[in-house]
Amino acid sequence: MNIGIIGTGYVGLVTGICFADLGHSVICVDINKKKIDRLKKGEVPIYEPGLEDLLRRNSQEGRLKFTTSISEAVRNSLVIFITVGTPPKEKGEADLSYVESVSKKIAESITDYKLIVEKSTVPVETGKWVEHTIKIYNRKKVKFDVASNPEFLREGSAISDFMHPDRIVIGVESKKAKNLLVELYKPLNAPIVITDIRSAELIKHASNSFLATKISFINAVSNICEMVGADVLKVAEGMGLDRRIEKTFLNAGIGFGGFCLPKDLDAFISITDKLGYDFGLLKEVKKINEQQRELLLKKVEKELWILSNKTIGILGLSFKPNTDDMRFAPSVDIIKSLKQNGSKIKVFDPQAMDKAKEILKGITFCKDPYDVAKGADCLIVVTEWNEFKELDFNRIRKSMKAPLIIDGRNIYDPDKLKALGFKYVGIGRK
Ligand code: UDX
Ligand code: UDX
């Protein structure tokens, strides 16, 4: 099938390349010419394990093309996916201006039947507006359908999440649209939830908000663990063995970041406020998440007393491991607050250094974790990269001014580090 992908970001690019790998013929569009030029040369502008190989292979086999022209993509496609950014506005509601402008350009280019699919995460009722926009600008009055097909890709595992999804959600208003999408996804042989557009849009926001709720729940429990001297890892283990709770997304730490959970939580709160429903639970989830970063800073102050002129080493900058994505990364808030208190900051991240250099100024970018530890009064684990799990702690301890480790992602064994002469502080640990 001929497919168009409008917006080659973290989601659009993975979606387009994976569809090509399933044998479809895909043409990807982006407004950013630099990005398109790099993709034409076989370069992936983001870090996503395995993506560059798939890009090169499918481009060489002629199933994948890149352009900045929406009309070229529309003319050559039967199904067109909208995967442009839906960033949060000032008060948290989703900025849908890119979705609107792309819908307009699609409408101006269609000359025969097309299925236009919103894959970007959008508030409920956006599909109605996409349809309305296309109707207005569809000069040739060509028949078309609109559908919703939300993505559930996690950065760092996006290819496997695409190829082995727990479920595919399709929101459609016509049999033709349903048949096209069922055929498109048939090679994945995955459970398909077929519903109306509004329900499909809600499934996405409700799913991400539930994941955020799970994380904030265990983070709240971690604070109680600290008060009573319990171990949150054991509590989470005991909870997660209950199949109704399940063990994933019960890792206590400095909270969630990234371009999805925070943004989708804010958008869901905003749309429900507008609908007249006060989603107090989600407002509390957001508050707990923000407090986790403040709690980490309180731990640093409790150990160092005076922060000014102290050297603080930060291990990990990306919002989670196996990605270079710095959007809404906890590290940004933590570093900003430490700098405001006069601390000197040294950082290392295996993948996110380039992106971090664009947003973090006045800090020292180091070449490895040992360089970060040199002369540091304190070492804080912010992102749980595997590279940080088996460090030479004797070497680390000898090079630090004081052997203090604050483990923001609970990746170390407290007893092991204490035996090596460190003061260890975790999140909800004894
Ligand atoms: C996007 C949505 O923001 C998110 O809500 C959804 O869940 C998945 O798709 P992401 O892929 O991470 O997330 O966004 P981003 O990395 O910002 O990529 C968006 C791309 O769209 C960018 O490459 C941008 O250049 C492009 N774009 C944006 C266009 O091509 N045209 C536009 O008008 C606006
Ligand atoms: C998320 C959803 O998982 C995915 O389904 C959706 O399509 C996009 O948003 P992503 O943001 O890429 O994916 O990463 P995810 O693995 O969900 O982690 C999100 C944040 O939660 C990260 O900052 C991570 O550090 C944090 N997290 C995750 C926790 O703090 N504890 C956990 O137990 C799990």
Tab-separated table of C-alpha atoms in Angstrom, residues 209-427:
chain	number	residue	atom	x	y	z
A	209	SER	CA	-2.310	9.243	32.078
A	210	PHE	CA	-2.753	5.841	33.729
A	211	LEU	CA	0.950	5.069	33.242
A	212	ALA	CA	1.790	8.437	34.814
A	213	THR	CA	-0.595	7.618	37.691
A	214	LYS	CA	1.181	4.324	38.334
A	215	ILE	CA	4.560	6.076	38.480
A	216	SER	CA	3.350	8.832	40.800
A	217	PHE	CA	1.648	6.247	43.002
A	218	ILE	CA	4.865	4.319	43.613
A	219	ASN	CA	6.761	7.581	44.071
A	220	ALA	CA	4.279	8.627	46.771
A	221	VAL	CA	4.721	5.194	48.399
A	222	SER	CA	8.522	5.677	48.240
A	223	ASN	CA	8.173	8.793	50.388
A	224	ILE	CA	6.193	6.792	52.953
A	225	CYS	CA	8.867	4.071	52.826
A	226	GLU	CA	11.477	6.668	53.788
A	227	MET	CA	9.360	7.816	56.727
A	228	VAL	CA	8.939	4.306	58.137
A	229	GLY	CA	12.283	2.804	57.035
A	230	ALA	CA	10.818	0.404	54.460
A	231	ASP	CA	12.321	-0.473	51.056
A	232	VAL	CA	10.241	0.674	48.083
A	233	LEU	CA	11.861	-1.882	45.767
A	234	LYS	CA	10.562	-4.680	47.975
A	235	VAL	CA	7.156	-3.008	48.273
A	236	ALA	CA	6.964	-2.658	44.463
A	237	GLU	CA	8.054	-6.278	44.038
A	238	GLY	CA	5.374	-7.459	46.430
A	239	MET	CA	2.724	-5.350	44.678
A	240	GLY	CA	3.781	-6.172	41.127
A	241	LEU	CA	3.469	-9.946	41.535
A	242	ASP	CA	-0.276	-9.358	41.673
A	243	ARG	CA	-1.261	-9.844	38.026
A	244	ARG	CA	-3.920	-7.160	38.394
A	245	ILE	CA	-1.203	-4.610	39.334
A	246	GLU	CA	1.704	-6.023	37.268
A	247	LYS	CA	5.326	-5.022	37.951
A	248	THR	CA	6.052	-2.530	35.163
A	249	PHE	CA	5.890	1.225	35.771
A	250	LEU	CA	6.411	0.702	39.502
A	251	ASN	CA	10.019	1.962	39.563
A	252	ALA	CA	10.243	4.782	42.103
A	253	GLY	CA	12.657	7.579	41.273
A	254	ILE	CA	12.821	11.248	40.380
A	255	GLY	CA	9.688	10.936	38.294
A	256	PHE	CA	8.621	10.901	34.657
A	257	GLY	CA	9.741	13.176	31.836
A	258	GLY	CA	9.808	12.930	28.055
A	259	PHE	CA	7.649	14.440	25.339
A	260	CYS	CA	4.676	12.224	26.038
A	261	LEU	CA	3.664	11.508	29.630
A	262	PRO	CA	4.006	15.104	30.945
A	263	LYS	CA	2.461	16.627	27.791
A	264	ASP	CA	-0.377	14.098	27.516
A	265	LEU	CA	-1.178	14.408	31.236
A	266	ASP	CA	-1.385	18.210	30.902
A	267	ALA	CA	-3.476	17.949	27.723
A	268	PHE	CA	-5.888	15.472	29.319
A	269	ILE	CA	-6.276	17.698	32.403
A	270	SER	CA	-6.831	20.700	30.128
A	271	ILE	CA	-9.440	19.028	27.894
A	272	THR	CA	-11.354	17.585	30.860
A	273	ASP	CA	-11.337	21.000	32.573
A	274	LYS	CA	-12.798	22.449	29.365
A	275	LEU	CA	-15.442	19.688	29.351
A	276	GLY	CA	-16.338	20.678	32.932
A	277	TYR	CA	-14.875	17.630	34.664
A	278	ASP	CA	-12.339	18.346	37.435
A	279	PHE	CA	-9.899	15.443	37.038
A	280	GLY	CA	-8.414	15.946	40.541
A	281	LEU	CA	-6.665	12.562	40.472
A	282	LEU	CA	-4.510	13.581	37.480
A	283	LYS	CA	-3.762	16.981	39.015
A	284	GLU	CA	-2.397	15.126	42.042
A	285	VAL	CA	-0.370	12.792	39.760
A	286	LYS	CA	1.225	15.875	38.176
A	287	LYS	CA	1.889	17.455	41.587
A	288	ILE	CA	3.574	14.328	42.976
A	289	ASN	CA	5.762	14.139	39.879
A	290	GLU	CA	6.899	17.746	40.269
A	291	GLN	CA	7.548	17.187	43.990
A	292	GLN	CA	9.883	14.252	43.260
A	293	ARG	CA	12.413	16.599	41.657
A	294	GLU	CA	12.147	18.994	44.612
A	295	LEU	CA	12.606	16.073	47.036
A	296	LEU	CA	15.819	15.090	45.273
A	297	LEU	CA	17.171	18.607	45.744
A	298	LYS	CA	16.212	18.476	49.433
A	299	LYS	CA	18.250	15.261	49.744
A	300	VAL	CA	21.277	16.986	48.208
A	301	GLU	CA	20.919	19.922	50.634
A	302	LYS	CA	20.484	17.564	53.575
A	303	GLU	CA	23.794	15.890	52.761
A	304	LEU	CA	25.847	18.872	51.559
A	305	TRP	CA	24.273	21.602	53.750
A	306	ILE	CA	25.681	24.510	51.637
A	307	LEU	CA	25.275	24.024	47.877
A	308	SER	CA	27.143	27.110	46.663
A	309	ASN	CA	30.623	26.378	45.339
A	310	LYS	CA	30.053	22.657	45.750
A	311	THR	CA	30.894	20.495	42.702
A	312	ILE	CA	28.042	18.192	41.798
A	313	GLY	CA	28.359	15.383	39.249
A	314	ILE	CA	25.281	14.341	37.257
A	315	LEU	CA	25.143	10.905	35.614
A	316	GLY	CA	22.531	10.848	32.849
A	317	LEU	CA	20.736	13.725	31.091
A	318	SER	CA	18.173	12.138	28.731
A	319	PHE	CA	14.673	11.667	30.161
A	320	LYS	CA	15.217	7.904	30.176
A	321	PRO	CA	17.906	5.466	29.001
A	322	ASN	CA	18.407	4.397	25.338
A	323	THR	CA	17.331	7.749	23.927
A	324	ASP	CA	18.948	11.130	23.299
A	325	ASP	CA	15.668	12.957	23.966
A	326	MET	CA	16.002	15.815	26.447
A	327	ARG	CA	12.404	17.044	26.222
A	328	PHE	CA	10.947	17.496	29.743
A	329	ALA	CA	13.926	15.570	31.131
A	330	PRO	CA	14.149	15.756	34.973
A	331	SER	CA	17.864	16.574	34.576
A	332	VAL	CA	17.021	20.027	33.162
A	333	ASP	CA	15.055	21.142	36.259
A	334	ILE	CA	17.541	19.549	38.659
A	335	ILE	CA	20.579	21.197	37.027
A	336	LYS	CA	18.809	24.569	36.827
A	337	SER	CA	17.976	24.510	40.570
A	338	LEU	CA	21.475	23.402	41.572
A	339	LYS	CA	23.006	26.171	39.448
A	340	GLN	CA	20.648	28.715	41.030
A	341	ASN	CA	22.061	27.599	44.394
A	342	GLY	CA	25.602	28.300	43.163
A	343	SER	CA	26.742	24.699	42.600
A	344	LYS	CA	29.283	23.838	39.916
A	345	ILE	CA	27.847	21.133	37.651
A	346	LYS	CA	29.654	18.364	35.751
A	347	VAL	CA	27.634	16.022	33.526
A	348	PHE	CA	27.883	12.946	31.313
A	349	ASP	CA	25.303	11.093	29.216
A	350	PRO	CA	26.093	8.293	26.713
A	351	GLN	CA	23.825	9.691	23.982
A	352	ALA	CA	22.233	13.043	24.886
A	353	MET	CA	25.320	15.291	25.161
A	354	ASP	CA	24.793	17.061	21.811
A	355	LYS	CA	21.109	17.784	22.479
A	356	ALA	CA	21.926	18.782	26.084
A	357	LYS	CA	24.580	21.275	24.918
A	358	GLU	CA	21.838	23.127	23.020
A	359	ILE	CA	19.836	23.730	26.200
A	360	LEU	CA	22.198	23.514	29.200
A	361	LYS	CA	24.743	26.342	29.504
A	362	GLY	CA	27.403	27.133	32.098
A	363	ILE	CA	28.070	23.512	33.059
A	364	THR	CA	30.982	21.139	32.329
A	365	PHE	CA	30.372	18.357	29.820
A	366	CYS	CA	32.627	15.403	30.680
A	367	LYS	CA	33.860	12.485	28.605
A	368	ASP	CA	32.804	9.690	30.956
A	369	PRO	CA	31.404	9.004	34.469
A	370	TYR	CA	34.922	8.974	35.978
A	371	ASP	CA	35.598	12.465	34.647
A	372	VAL	CA	32.334	13.586	36.261
A	373	ALA	CA	33.326	12.077	39.633
A	374	LYS	CA	36.739	13.788	39.713
A	375	GLY	CA	36.686	16.419	42.474
A	376	ALA	CA	32.912	16.092	42.991
A	377	ASP	CA	31.317	16.597	46.401
A	378	CYS	CA	28.372	14.493	45.321
A	379	LEU	CA	27.356	12.232	42.436
A	380	ILE	CA	23.687	12.098	41.396
A	381	VAL	CA	22.268	9.341	39.165
A	382	VAL	CA	19.501	11.000	37.111
A	383	THR	CA	19.110	8.523	34.201
A	384	GLU	CA	19.543	4.792	34.650
A	385	TRP	CA	21.842	4.051	31.683
A	386	ASN	CA	23.346	0.567	31.829
A	387	GLU	CA	26.784	2.179	31.531
A	388	PHE	CA	26.380	3.496	35.116
A	389	LYS	CA	25.480	0.193	36.718
A	390	GLU	CA	28.916	-1.482	36.969
A	391	LEU	CA	31.364	1.378	37.568
A	392	ASP	CA	34.766	0.955	39.298
A	393	PHE	CA	33.583	2.411	42.602
A	394	ASN	CA	37.018	2.317	44.245
A	395	ARG	CA	38.290	4.565	41.457
A	396	ILE	CA	35.208	6.777	41.822
A	397	ARG	CA	35.584	7.070	45.605
A	398	LYS	CA	39.273	7.983	45.405
A	399	SER	CA	38.633	10.773	42.892
A	400	MET	CA	35.665	12.406	44.671
A	401	LYS	CA	36.052	15.144	47.324
A	402	ALA	CA	33.514	13.225	49.425
A	403	PRO	CA	32.108	9.707	48.709
A	404	LEU	CA	28.415	10.673	48.450
A	405	ILE	CA	26.074	9.078	45.891
A	406	ILE	CA	22.452	10.128	45.471
A	407	ASP	CA	20.756	7.456	43.381
A	408	GLY	CA	17.771	9.119	41.677
A	409	ARG	CA	16.806	5.899	39.908
A	410	ASN	CA	17.615	3.300	42.608
A	411	ILE	CA	20.054	1.434	40.351
A	412	TYR	CA	22.630	0.590	43.054
A	413	ASP	CA	22.659	-1.817	45.985
A	414	PRO	CA	22.866	0.378	49.127
A	415	ASP	CA	24.744	-2.265	51.166
A	416	LYS	CA	27.357	-2.757	48.421
A	417	LEU	CA	28.068	0.972	48.146
A	418	LYS	CA	28.125	1.477	51.918
A	419	ALA	CA	30.641	-1.402	52.194
A	420	LEU	CA	32.786	0.434	49.608
A	421	GLY	CA	32.857	3.499	51.861
A	422	PHE	CA	30.108	5.576	50.224
A	423	LYS	CA	27.300	7.501	51.852
A	424	TYR	CA	24.358	6.174	49.782
A	425	VAL	CA	21.024	7.982	49.426
A	426	GLY	CA	18.277	6.396	47.291
A	427	ILE	CA	14.583	7.096	46.705
